Every structure is written in C-alpha cells, then in structure tokens.
CSV table of C-alpha atoms in Angstrom, one decimal:
chain,number,residue,atom,x,y,z
G,1,MET,CA,-3.2,-16.5,9.3
G,2,GLU,CA,-6.9,-15.9,9.2
G,3,ILE,CA,-7.9,-12.5,7.7
G,4,ASN,CA,-11.5,-11.3,7.8
G,5,ARG,CA,-13.2,-8.5,5.9
G,6,ILE,CA,-13.9,-5.4,7.9
G,7,GLY,CA,-16.4,-4.1,5.3
G,8,TRP,CA,-17.0,-3.8,1.6
G,9,ILE,CA,-17.1,-1.2,-1.1
G,10,ARG,CA,-20.0,-0.1,-3.2
G,11,THR,CA,-19.0,1.1,-6.7
G,12,ASP,CA,-20.7,1.4,-10.1
G,13,PHE,CA,-19.0,-1.7,-11.5
G,14,PRO,CA,-21.1,-4.9,-11.2
G,15,GLY,CA,-18.4,-6.8,-13.1
G,16,LYS,CA,-14.7,-6.7,-13.6
G,17,PHE,CA,-14.9,-5.3,-17.2
G,18,GLY,CA,-14.5,-1.5,-17.4
G,19,ILE,CA,-12.7,-1.1,-14.1
G,20,PRO,CA,-9.7,1.2,-14.5
G,21,ARG,CA,-6.4,-0.7,-14.2
G,22,GLN,CA,-5.1,1.3,-11.3
G,23,SER,CA,-6.6,3.5,-8.6
G,24,GLY,CA,-6.8,7.2,-9.2
G,25,LEU,CA,-6.8,7.1,-13.0
G,26,VAL,CA,-10.5,8.2,-13.1
G,27,GLU,CA,-10.8,10.7,-10.2
G,28,ASP,CA,-14.5,11.2,-10.9
G,29,LEU,CA,-15.4,7.6,-10.0
G,30,ALA,CA,-17.3,7.6,-6.7
G,31,GLY,CA,-17.5,4.8,-4.3
G,32,THR,CA,-18.5,4.2,-0.6
G,33,VAL,CA,-17.0,1.9,2.0
G,34,VAL,CA,-19.5,0.4,4.4
G,35,PHE,CA,-18.3,-1.5,7.5
G,36,GLU,CA,-19.3,-4.7,9.3
G,37,THR,CA,-21.4,-4.2,12.3
G,38,LYS,CA,-18.6,-4.4,14.9
G,39,TYR,CA,-16.6,-1.7,13.2
G,40,ARG,CA,-19.5,0.8,13.0
G,41,ASN,CA,-17.8,2.9,15.6
G,42,ALA,CA,-17.1,6.5,15.0
G,43,ASP,CA,-14.1,6.4,17.4
G,44,ALA,CA,-12.2,4.0,15.1
G,45,PHE,CA,-12.2,6.7,12.4
G,46,ARG,CA,-11.4,9.7,14.6
G,47,GLY,CA,-8.7,11.8,12.9
G,48,LEU,CA,-9.1,10.0,9.5
G,49,GLU,CA,-10.8,13.1,8.1
G,50,GLU,CA,-7.5,15.0,8.3
G,51,PHE,CA,-6.1,12.8,5.5
G,52,SER,CA,-7.0,13.6,1.9
G,53,HIS,CA,-6.1,10.1,0.7
G,54,ILE,CA,-6.4,6.6,2.2
G,55,TRP,CA,-5.2,3.1,1.3
G,56,LEU,CA,-7.7,0.4,0.8
G,57,ILE,CA,-6.4,-3.1,1.3
G,58,TRP,CA,-8.8,-5.5,-0.2
G,59,GLU,CA,-9.5,-9.1,-1.4
G,60,PHE,CA,-9.3,-10.2,-5.0
G,61,SER,CA,-12.6,-12.0,-4.4
G,62,GLU,CA,-14.0,-12.4,-7.9
G,63,SER,CA,-11.0,-13.4,-10.0
G,64,ALA,CA,-10.8,-16.9,-11.3
G,65,ARG,CA,-7.8,-17.6,-9.2
G,66,ASP,CA,-7.2,-21.3,-8.9
G,67,LYS,CA,-3.6,-20.8,-8.0
G,68,TRP,CA,-0.7,-18.4,-8.3
G,69,GLN,CA,1.2,-18.1,-11.6
G,70,PRO,CA,4.9,-17.2,-11.7
G,71,MET,CA,4.3,-15.2,-14.9
G,72,VAL,CA,1.3,-13.2,-16.1
G,73,ARG,CA,0.5,-11.1,-19.2
G,74,PRO,CA,-0.2,-7.5,-18.1
G,75,PRO,CA,-3.1,-6.1,-20.2
G,76,ARG,CA,-1.3,-2.8,-20.6
G,77,LEU,CA,1.5,-4.6,-22.5
G,78,GLY,CA,-1.0,-5.9,-25.0
G,79,GLY,CA,-1.3,-9.3,-23.4
G,80,ASN,CA,1.5,-10.9,-25.3
G,81,ILE,CA,4.5,-10.1,-23.0
G,82,ARG,CA,5.0,-12.0,-19.8
G,83,LYS,CA,6.2,-10.5,-16.6
G,84,GLY,CA,6.7,-12.0,-13.1
G,85,VAL,CA,3.6,-11.9,-11.0
G,86,PHE,CA,5.4,-9.9,-8.3
G,87,ALA,CA,6.3,-7.3,-10.9
G,88,THR,CA,2.6,-6.7,-11.5
G,89,ARG,CA,-0.6,-6.0,-9.6
G,90,SER,CA,-2.2,-9.1,-11.2
G,91,PRO,CA,-4.7,-11.1,-9.2
G,92,PHE,CA,-2.9,-14.4,-9.9
G,93,ARG,CA,-0.7,-13.9,-6.8
G,94,PRO,CA,-0.1,-16.2,-3.9
G,95,ASN,CA,-2.2,-14.1,-1.5
G,96,PRO,CA,-5.2,-12.4,-3.1
G,97,ILE,CA,-4.5,-9.0,-1.6
G,98,GLY,CA,-5.2,-5.8,-3.6
G,99,LEU,CA,-3.9,-2.3,-2.8
G,100,SER,CA,-5.5,1.0,-3.9
G,101,CYS,CA,-4.9,4.6,-3.1
G,102,VAL,CA,-8.2,6.6,-3.2
G,103,ARG,CA,-9.2,10.1,-2.3
G,104,LEU,CA,-11.2,10.4,0.9
G,105,GLU,CA,-14.0,12.8,0.2
G,106,ARG,CA,-15.9,12.7,3.4
G,107,ILE,CA,-16.9,10.5,6.3
G,108,GLU,CA,-20.7,10.2,6.7
G,109,MET,CA,-22.3,9.1,9.9
G,110,HIS,CA,-25.1,7.1,8.4
G,111,PRO,CA,-28.1,6.4,10.7
G,112,GLU,CA,-28.2,2.7,9.8
G,113,TYR,CA,-24.7,1.9,8.6
G,114,GLY,CA,-22.6,4.0,10.9
G,115,PRO,CA,-19.4,5.5,9.5
G,116,VAL,CA,-19.4,5.4,5.7
G,117,LEU,CA,-16.4,6.5,3.7
G,118,HIS,CA,-17.1,8.4,0.5
G,119,VAL,CA,-14.1,7.9,-1.8
G,120,ARG,CA,-13.0,8.8,-5.3
G,121,GLY,CA,-10.9,7.1,-7.9
G,122,ALA,CA,-11.5,3.5,-6.7
G,123,ASP,CA,-10.6,0.6,-9.1
G,124,LEU,CA,-12.7,-2.0,-7.3
G,125,MET,CA,-15.7,-4.0,-8.3
G,126,ASP,CA,-18.9,-3.5,-6.4
G,127,GLY,CA,-19.0,-5.6,-3.3
G,128,THR,CA,-15.3,-6.1,-3.0
G,129,PRO,CA,-14.3,-7.1,0.6
G,130,ILE,CA,-12.2,-4.5,2.4
G,131,LEU,CA,-9.5,-5.9,4.7
G,132,ASP,CA,-8.0,-2.7,6.0
G,133,ILE,CA,-8.0,1.1,5.8
G,134,LYS,CA,-4.8,3.0,6.4
G,135,PRO,CA,-4.2,6.7,6.1
G,136,TYR,CA,-2.0,7.8,3.2
G,137,VAL,CA,1.1,9.3,4.8
G,138,PRO,CA,2.7,11.4,2.1
G,139,HIS,CA,6.2,11.6,3.5
G,140,ALA,CA,6.4,7.8,3.6
G,141,ASP,CA,4.1,6.8,0.7
G,142,SER,CA,4.6,9.4,-2.0
G,143,ARG,CA,7.8,8.8,-4.0
G,144,PRO,CA,7.5,11.1,-7.0
G,145,GLU,CA,11.0,10.1,-8.0
G,146,ALA,CA,10.1,6.4,-8.3
G,147,GLU,CA,10.8,4.6,-11.5
G,148,GLY,CA,7.7,2.8,-12.6
G,149,GLY,CA,9.2,0.4,-15.2
G,150,PHE,CA,6.9,-1.0,-17.8
G,151,ALA,CA,3.8,0.1,-15.9
G,152,SER,CA,4.7,3.7,-16.4
G,153,ARG,CA,5.6,3.6,-20.1
G,154,HIS,CA,2.0,2.8,-21.0
G,155,ARG,CA,0.2,5.3,-18.8
G,156,GLU,CA,-0.6,7.7,-21.6
G,157,ASP,CA,-2.5,5.2,-23.8
G,158,ARG,CA,-5.7,7.1,-23.8
G,159,LEU,CA,-8.6,6.7,-26.3
G,160,GLU,CA,-10.6,9.5,-27.8
G,161,VAL,CA,-14.2,9.1,-26.8
G,162,GLU,CA,-17.3,9.7,-28.9
G,163,LEU,CA,-20.4,9.6,-26.8
G,164,PRO,CA,-23.5,10.8,-28.8
G,165,GLU,CA,-25.7,13.2,-26.9
G,166,GLU,CA,-28.8,11.0,-27.0
G,167,LEU,CA,-26.9,8.2,-25.4
G,168,GLU,CA,-25.2,10.4,-22.8
G,169,LYS,CA,-28.6,11.6,-21.6
G,170,LYS,CA,-29.3,8.1,-20.4
G,171,VAL,CA,-26.5,8.4,-17.9
G,172,PRO,CA,-27.2,10.2,-14.6
G,173,GLU,CA,-25.7,13.6,-15.0
G,174,HIS,CA,-23.3,13.3,-12.0
G,175,LYS,CA,-21.8,10.1,-13.4
G,176,ARG,CA,-21.1,11.3,-16.9
G,177,GLU,CA,-17.6,12.6,-16.3
G,178,ALA,CA,-16.7,9.4,-14.5
G,179,LEU,CA,-18.0,7.3,-17.5
G,180,ARG,CA,-16.0,9.4,-19.9
G,181,GLY,CA,-12.9,8.8,-17.8
G,182,VAL,CA,-13.5,5.1,-17.8
G,183,LEU,CA,-13.9,5.0,-21.6
G,184,ALA,CA,-10.8,7.1,-22.2
G,185,ASN,CA,-8.8,4.5,-20.2
G,186,ASP,CA,-9.8,1.8,-22.6
G,187,PRO,CA,-12.1,-0.6,-20.9
G,188,ARG,CA,-11.7,-3.5,-23.4
G,189,PRO,CA,-10.9,-6.9,-22.0
G,190,ALA,CA,-7.3,-7.7,-22.3
G,191,TYR,CA,-5.6,-8.9,-25.5
G,192,GLN,CA,-8.4,-7.8,-27.8
G,193,ASN,CA,-8.3,-5.3,-30.6
G,194,ASP,CA,-11.0,-6.0,-33.1
G,195,PRO,CA,-12.5,-2.9,-34.8
G,196,GLU,CA,-15.6,-4.9,-35.8
G,197,ARG,CA,-16.4,-6.1,-32.3
G,198,VAL,CA,-19.0,-4.5,-30.0
G,199,TYR,CA,-17.6,-4.5,-26.4
G,200,GLY,CA,-19.7,-3.9,-23.3
G,201,PHE,CA,-19.6,-3.5,-19.6
G,202,GLY,CA,-21.8,-2.6,-16.7
G,203,PHE,CA,-21.7,0.8,-15.1
G,204,ALA,CA,-24.1,2.4,-12.7
G,205,GLY,CA,-27.0,0.1,-13.5
G,206,LEU,CA,-26.4,0.5,-17.3
G,207,GLU,CA,-24.9,-1.7,-20.0
G,208,VAL,CA,-22.6,0.5,-22.1
G,209,ARG,CA,-21.6,-0.9,-25.5
G,210,PHE,CA,-18.9,0.5,-27.8
G,211,THR,CA,-16.5,-0.1,-30.6
G,212,VAL,CA,-12.9,0.9,-30.9
G,213,ARG,CA,-11.2,1.8,-34.2
G,214,GLU,CA,-7.8,3.4,-34.5
G,215,GLY,CA,-7.7,5.1,-31.1
G,216,LEU,CA,-11.4,6.3,-31.2
G,217,LEU,CA,-13.9,4.7,-28.9
G,218,THR,CA,-17.5,5.2,-30.1
G,219,VAL,CA,-20.4,4.4,-27.7
G,220,CYS,CA,-23.2,2.7,-29.7
G,221,GLU,CA,-25.6,1.7,-27.0
G,222,VAL,CA,-26.6,2.5,-23.4
G,223,VAL,CA,-29.3,0.3,-22.0
G,224,PRO,CA,-30.6,-0.5,-18.5
G,225,GLN,CA,-28.9,-3.6,-17.1
G,226,GLY,CA,-31.1,-6.7,-17.1
E,1,MET,CA,-9.7,-16.0,4.2
E,2,GLU,CA,-6.4,-17.9,4.8
E,3,ILE,CA,-3.3,-15.9,4.1
E,4,ASN,CA,0.2,-17.4,4.2
E,5,ARG,CA,3.6,-15.8,4.2
E,6,ILE,CA,5.5,-15.9,1.0
E,7,GLY,CA,8.8,-15.1,2.7
E,8,TRP,CA,10.4,-13.0,5.4
E,9,ILE,CA,12.6,-10.0,5.8
E,10,ARG,CA,16.1,-9.9,7.4
E,11,THR,CA,16.8,-6.5,9.0
E,12,ASP,CA,19.2,-5.2,11.7
E,13,PHE,CA,16.4,-4.9,14.2
E,14,PRO,CA,16.0,-7.9,16.5
E,15,GLY,CA,13.3,-6.2,18.5
E,16,LYS,CA,10.6,-3.6,17.8
E,17,PHE,CA,12.5,-0.8,19.7
E,18,GLY,CA,14.5,1.5,17.4
E,19,ILE,CA,12.6,0.7,14.2
E,20,PRO,CA,11.7,3.9,12.3
E,21,ARG,CA,8.0,4.7,12.5
E,22,GLN,CA,7.5,4.7,8.8
E,23,SER,CA,9.3,3.2,5.8
E,24,GLY,CA,11.7,5.4,3.9
E,25,LEU,CA,12.6,7.7,6.9
E,26,VAL,CA,16.1,6.1,7.1
E,27,GLU,CA,17.1,5.4,3.6
E,28,ASP,CA,20.4,3.9,4.6
E,29,LEU,CA,18.8,1.0,6.4
E,30,ALA,CA,19.4,-2.2,4.4
E,31,GLY,CA,17.3,-5.3,4.5
E,32,THR,CA,16.8,-8.5,2.4
E,33,VAL,CA,13.7,-10.4,1.5
E,34,VAL,CA,14.0,-14.1,1.3
E,35,PHE,CA,11.3,-16.3,-0.1
E,36,GLU,CA,9.7,-19.6,0.8
E,37,THR,CA,10.9,-22.5,-1.2
E,38,LYS,CA,8.0,-22.6,-3.6
E,39,TYR,CA,8.4,-19.0,-4.6
E,40,ARG,CA,12.2,-19.3,-5.3
E,41,ASN,CA,11.5,-18.9,-9.0
E,42,ALA,CA,13.3,-16.2,-11.0
E,43,ASP,CA,10.3,-16.0,-13.4
E,44,ALA,CA,8.0,-14.7,-10.6
E,45,PHE,CA,10.2,-11.6,-10.3
E,46,ARG,CA,10.9,-11.0,-14.0
E,47,GLY,CA,10.5,-7.2,-14.7
E,48,LEU,CA,10.6,-6.2,-11.1
E,49,GLU,CA,14.1,-4.9,-11.5
E,50,GLU,CA,12.6,-2.1,-13.7
E,51,PHE,CA,11.0,-0.6,-10.6
E,52,SER,CA,12.9,1.6,-8.2
E,53,HIS,CA,10.5,1.0,-5.3
E,54,ILE,CA,8.3,-1.8,-4.1
E,55,TRP,CA,5.5,-2.3,-1.6
E,56,LEU,CA,6.0,-4.9,1.1
E,57,ILE,CA,2.7,-6.2,2.6
E,58,TRP,CA,3.5,-7.9,5.8
E,59,GLU,CA,2.2,-9.3,9.0
E,60,PHE,CA,2.3,-7.6,12.4
E,61,SER,CA,3.6,-10.8,13.9
E,62,GLU,CA,5.3,-9.6,17.1
E,63,SER,CA,3.0,-7.0,18.5
E,64,ALA,CA,1.1,-7.9,21.6
E,65,ARG,CA,-2.2,-7.8,19.8
E,66,ASP,CA,-4.9,-9.4,21.7
E,67,LYS,CA,-7.6,-7.6,19.8
E,68,TRP,CA,-8.3,-4.5,17.9
E,69,GLN,CA,-8.8,-1.2,19.6
E,70,PRO,CA,-11.1,1.5,18.2
E,71,MET,CA,-8.7,4.2,19.4
E,72,VAL,CA,-4.9,4.2,19.9
E,73,ARG,CA,-2.3,6.7,21.0
E,74,PRO,CA,0.1,7.4,18.2
E,75,PRO,CA,3.7,7.7,19.5
E,76,ARG,CA,4.4,10.7,17.3
E,77,LEU,CA,1.6,12.6,19.2
E,78,GLY,CA,3.4,12.1,22.5
E,79,GLY,CA,1.3,9.2,23.5
E,80,ASN,CA,-1.5,11.2,25.2
E,81,ILE,CA,-3.7,12.0,22.2
E,82,ARG,CA,-6.1,9.3,20.9
E,83,LYS,CA,-6.9,8.7,17.3
E,84,GLY,CA,-9.0,6.1,15.6
E,85,VAL,CA,-7.1,3.0,14.7
E,86,PHE,CA,-8.0,3.4,11.0
E,87,ALA,CA,-6.5,6.9,11.1
E,88,THR,CA,-3.2,5.4,12.1
E,89,ARG,CA,-0.7,2.6,11.0
E,90,SER,CA,-0.9,1.1,14.5
E,91,PRO,CA,-0.7,-2.7,14.9
E,92,PHE,CA,-3.9,-2.8,17.0
E,93,ARG,CA,-6.1,-3.2,14.0
E,94,PRO,CA,-8.6,-5.8,13.0
E,95,ASN,CA,-6.3,-7.5,10.5
E,96,PRO,CA,-2.6,-7.5,11.4
E,97,ILE,CA,-1.5,-6.2,8.0
E,98,GLY,CA,1.4,-3.8,7.6
E,99,LEU,CA,2.3,-1.8,4.5
E,100,SER,CA,5.7,-0.3,3.6
E,101,CYS,CA,7.3,1.3,0.6
E,102,VAL,CA,10.9,0.5,0.2
E,103,ARG,CA,13.6,1.1,-2.3
E,104,LEU,CA,14.5,-1.9,-4.4
E,105,GLU,CA,18.3,-1.9,-4.7
E,106,ARG,CA,18.8,-5.1,-6.6
E,107,ILE,CA,17.6,-8.7,-7.0
E,108,GLU,CA,20.2,-11.3,-6.2
E,109,MET,CA,20.0,-14.8,-7.5
E,110,HIS,CA,21.3,-16.6,-4.5
E,111,PRO,CA,22.7,-20.1,-5.0
E,112,GLU,CA,20.8,-21.5,-2.0
E,113,TYR,CA,17.9,-19.1,-1.5
E,114,GLY,CA,17.0,-18.2,-5.0
E,115,PRO,CA,15.8,-14.7,-5.7
E,116,VAL,CA,16.6,-12.4,-2.8
E,117,LEU,CA,15.5,-8.8,-2.8
E,118,HIS,CA,17.9,-6.2,-1.4
E,119,VAL,CA,15.9,-3.2,-0.1
E,120,ARG,CA,16.5,0.1,1.6
E,121,GLY,CA,14.5,2.0,4.1
E,122,ALA,CA,12.5,-0.8,5.6
E,123,ASP,CA,10.7,-0.2,9.0
E,124,LEU,CA,10.3,-3.9,9.8
E,125,MET,CA,11.6,-6.2,12.5
E,126,ASP,CA,14.0,-9.0,11.6
E,127,GLY,CA,12.1,-12.1,10.6
E,128,THR,CA,8.8,-10.3,9.8
E,129,PRO,CA,6.6,-12.5,7.6
E,130,ILE,CA,6.0,-11.0,4.1
E,131,LEU,CA,2.6,-11.6,2.6
E,132,ASP,CA,3.0,-9.9,-0.8
E,133,ILE,CA,5.3,-7.9,-3.0
E,134,LYS,CA,3.9,-5.3,-5.4
E,135,PRO,CA,5.6,-2.9,-7.7
E,136,TYR,CA,5.4,0.8,-6.7
E,137,VAL,CA,3.5,2.4,-9.6
E,138,PRO,CA,4.2,6.1,-9.3
E,139,HIS,CA,1.2,7.4,-11.4
E,140,ALA,CA,-1.2,5.5,-9.1
E,141,ASP,CA,0.7,5.4,-5.8
E,142,SER,CA,2.5,8.8,-5.6
E,143,ARG,CA,0.3,11.6,-4.5
E,144,PRO,CA,2.6,14.4,-3.6
E,145,GLU,CA,-0.5,16.7,-3.1
E,146,ALA,CA,-1.9,14.5,-0.4
E,147,GLU,CA,-2.7,15.9,3.0
E,148,GLY,CA,-1.1,13.9,5.8
E,149,GLY,CA,-3.1,15.2,8.8
E,150,PHE,CA,-1.5,14.7,12.2
E,151,ALA,CA,1.0,12.3,10.8
E,152,SER,CA,2.7,15.0,8.7
E,153,ARG,CA,2.9,17.7,11.3
E,154,HIS,CA,5.3,15.7,13.3
E,155,ARG,CA,7.6,14.5,10.6
E,156,GLU,CA,10.3,17.0,11.3
E,157,ASP,CA,10.9,16.1,15.0
E,158,ARG,CA,14.5,15.1,14.6
E,159,LEU,CA,17.0,14.8,17.4
E,160,GLU,CA,20.6,15.9,17.2
E,161,VAL,CA,22.9,12.9,17.6
E,162,GLU,CA,26.1,12.8,19.6
E,163,LEU,CA,28.0,9.5,18.8
E,164,PRO,CA,31.5,9.5,20.3
E,165,GLU,CA,34.1,8.3,17.9
E,166,GLU,CA,35.3,5.4,20.1
E,167,LEU,CA,31.7,4.1,20.2
E,168,GLU,CA,31.1,4.6,16.5
E,169,LYS,CA,34.1,2.4,15.8
E,170,LYS,CA,32.3,-0.6,17.2
E,171,VAL,CA,29.7,-0.3,14.5
E,172,PRO,CA,30.5,-1.8,11.1
E,173,GLU,CA,31.4,1.0,8.9
E,174,HIS,CA,28.7,0.4,6.3
E,175,LYS,CA,26.0,0.5,9.0
E,176,ARG,CA,27.0,3.8,10.6
E,177,GLU,CA,24.9,6.1,8.5
E,178,ALA,CA,21.9,3.9,9.0
E,179,LEU,CA,22.4,4.0,12.8
E,180,ARG,CA,22.7,7.7,12.8
E,181,GLY,CA,19.5,8.0,10.9
E,182,VAL,CA,17.7,5.7,13.3
E,183,LEU,CA,19.0,7.7,16.3
E,184,ALA,CA,18.0,11.1,14.7
E,185,ASN,CA,14.4,9.7,14.3
E,186,ASP,CA,14.1,9.3,18.1
E,187,PRO,CA,14.1,5.6,18.9
E,188,ARG,CA,12.7,6.0,22.4
E,189,PRO,CA,9.7,3.8,23.3
E,190,ALA,CA,6.5,5.8,23.1
E,191,TYR,CA,5.3,8.1,25.8
E,192,GLN,CA,8.7,8.5,27.5
E,193,ASN,CA,10.8,11.6,28.0
E,194,ASP,CA,13.1,11.1,31.0
E,195,PRO,CA,16.5,12.9,30.7
E,196,GLU,CA,18.0,10.6,33.4
E,197,ARG,CA,17.0,7.4,31.8
E,198,VAL,CA,19.3,5.2,29.7
E,199,TYR,CA,17.4,3.8,26.7
E,200,GLY,CA,18.6,0.9,24.6
E,201,PHE,CA,17.8,-1.1,21.5
E,202,GLY,CA,19.3,-3.8,19.4
E,203,PHE,CA,20.9,-3.0,16.0
E,204,ALA,CA,23.0,-5.2,13.8
E,205,GLY,CA,24.1,-7.5,16.6
E,206,LEU,CA,24.8,-4.6,19.0
E,207,GLU,CA,23.0,-3.1,21.9
E,208,VAL,CA,23.0,0.7,21.6
E,209,ARG,CA,22.4,2.7,24.7
E,210,PHE,CA,21.7,6.4,24.9
E,211,THR,CA,20.2,9.3,26.8
E,212,VAL,CA,18.1,12.2,25.4
E,213,ARG,CA,18.1,15.6,26.9
E,214,GLU,CA,16.5,18.7,25.3
E,215,GLY,CA,16.6,17.4,21.7
E,216,LEU,CA,20.1,16.0,22.0
E,217,LEU,CA,20.6,12.2,21.9
E,218,THR,CA,23.9,11.0,23.3
E,219,VAL,CA,25.1,7.5,22.8
E,220,CYS,CA,26.7,6.3,26.0
E,221,GLU,CA,27.4,2.6,25.2
E,222,VAL,CA,27.7,0.2,22.3
E,223,VAL,CA,28.1,-3.5,23.3
E,224,PRO,CA,27.8,-6.8,21.5
E,225,GLN,CA,24.3,-8.2,22.0
E,226,GLY,CA,24.2,-11.1,24.5
C-alpha cells in the first residue's frame, strides 16, 4: 500500500537527541503542523477545534532503519534488557509508523500555508512527515485503568536540573519551561551514564550541553547552533 | 512510502454493517490477530503480555474509498451534519489508516500460526490488514481530561434490546453478550431511521435481522449465513 505524507511538523528539535521518549511528557513543548498544498482546505478541519487532543500518525523518517528487528533494547530500561519490538514504540519495526497524542492548542488560518495546527507536547523531530491526523476520542482512546508494563515502571525517572541564570538567559523566554522539561526527562542518548561526559543536543536553534552526575543534570553551555 | 501488512485480524463481522463505531464500546467482542509468516517469532512479542491494552494500526481495506473528501457526515450526528475529515475517524481520508485501542487478553503460541493475539473490543471487519501493533502506554496515551467534541456528546445513544429467547438460543452462548452489546450500540447503517424497515448484518456466521422503533431494537430473525 502506498502512503503519502499529508504534511509535516515543525518542532524545536533539529535532531533526534533530546526528544522526549513519549508524547505529552513535556507539555510546554510547542510545535506546528503544516499541510501539503492539496490539504490546505479549512473544510477538512471543520470541527477539529472541538477536540482538546489529537493523534498524529507519522513516519519514522530519520531513524537508521535498515530492517525490522524482532527484539530491541528500550532506552528506559537502561539499554541492556531486550524486549520484543511490538512491545515497544521503537522505530525498528516492520512499518515505520509513529503514533503520538498531542494537545491541540489552536488552528490558525495562515495566509500562505492555510490551516496550521498549533500543538503541545509533541515528541517529534523537526520536519517529520505527518501521515494522518485523527481526533482524540476520550471514550474510546482513554483507558486510565490500562496496565503499562515495563514502560510505566520507569515513568518517574526524572533528573534534577541545574540551569545557571546566565545560560538560561540565552534561551528565548517562552521556551525556557519546555527546555527544563526536556532536561528533567533525561535527554542523554540511550545506554550512556558517564559522569565525566559532556552531552549535547539541539533545541530551538541552540546547542545545549550538559553533564549528569547522580541524578543531577547541570547545563554547562548554551551556544547558537552552527 | 510503501507499507505492508504484518498480519490480519479475525473477527465475527463479515461485513462492515454492525461493527461498533469505535473500539472498546463492546468489550465482549472477541478477535484474534494472526501474523504473516516472517513475523511469527515469539521474540518480537516478548514483554507485550505486560500490557493490558494495545493499539492496532490497520488499513481501511474494504471501504469504497475512491478519494479523500474534505468533509464527511459522521453517522453519530445523524448523517446530515458535515465535519472535516480530519475531525473524524471516517475512512474517506488521504491515507487509509485506522487506529483502534483493544484489550489484550492473552498471547497464544499456536502450533501452526505462531504468536496469535487474543483481543477484546475490536471495531474491525474480519480479515482487516494489520499494519502495526504498539503497546498502550497509559501515561502517554490516556488523557481522561480530553475534550471529545461532537464525538463525545453522542456516546450515550444506546438502544434498548429485545432479543427473544428462542432466537438468542441460536447464538453460541459465549457470543451472546457481545451480540447484545453490538445491538445496543445501534448497528443500523448511517442516515436511516425507518421503523418499518428490517435491518440485518452478519455476526459470527449468522445473519441477525431486527427493527428499531422509538429507541427499542427488536430482533426478529437469526439465521445461518448463506
């Protein structure tokens, strides 16, 4: 079956490092969904503003994904325990389809781009192709009683964040809370825990560098991205 | 992008009539997911049994779907109000991708088919191609505070069901509760409300015929499907 993108998302993450590992974990993260020319039709979105949340179905476009793997090592399990790929949201799956629930903040009618969706809490890289938008229907989609297995047991692994004032000033004011949320969620690449190492990732046109020691993340540098 | 099915689902619905309009509405409905030969690998499902619910991402394979439509008429709104296709779960969307949350009852290791997933609450037609399986991660996917717009306001439209004992006896005992749930959810084709008309749909190898008058659904015939 041939599937084509209907649009793409703009976020503050130029690369995959730093992106929260599920949608909704950092509610302050803002993103916008822009559509291909043929879907720039206000009619196609009529009524969507009644929903507070939407599903993004998207393409894992940037993962080095030569082929599917029966088992993967979820980062949240420290990278040394293997689980079946269908028991995870890993990109190494047969079809490179991603699924994210985001808050729909507003629908803008942009003079050039037509309907643009402003969303919050997206765990997607900048430029990720969007394959479908669906309303979040709470009576079908929200199952608060669900058991989340190994994915749930690690949801509380938060880091304390030390972000010196002179470095925070380099971050646009309306993006500071989002950055703090991203840092608290531990943006280190999987499998690494080296207190001497300086890690870094791109965010909102900046390179953010930090160290992690015993549950404390300390930002040591914030510089414009080259 | 080329997307291929990883398996297919077996349900009691040979046709689209009668299928609940969202997953989870009729929890008694049983289904099984069977995989293509290359995914019949127990490793690929390791850890999935820790989750009580899973996402099925599937293909709208049977809908008359010549092309997408900017606006559709949701059945739950009576068929005379139009909404944008992206504000609905309608099949008339640019990419024929469906999304359903189902309960994962157990994973069977079948001697011939390998891993088979036994699920409950599926709103899929028998034979629907499955494109992906993902664990339901409650802290990312469950948003009990979400506003469901027009889709929520109509969730309580239930019919009273009259199923005479001599007709109920023709239904296998373990499928009776599911059938009652399907009927209570109003399985009439969209846009119709004719108290004289006998409606029918296939379920578990049977043809179930009924009438609806003033909120009361009366089953008038249950016969083996031809």
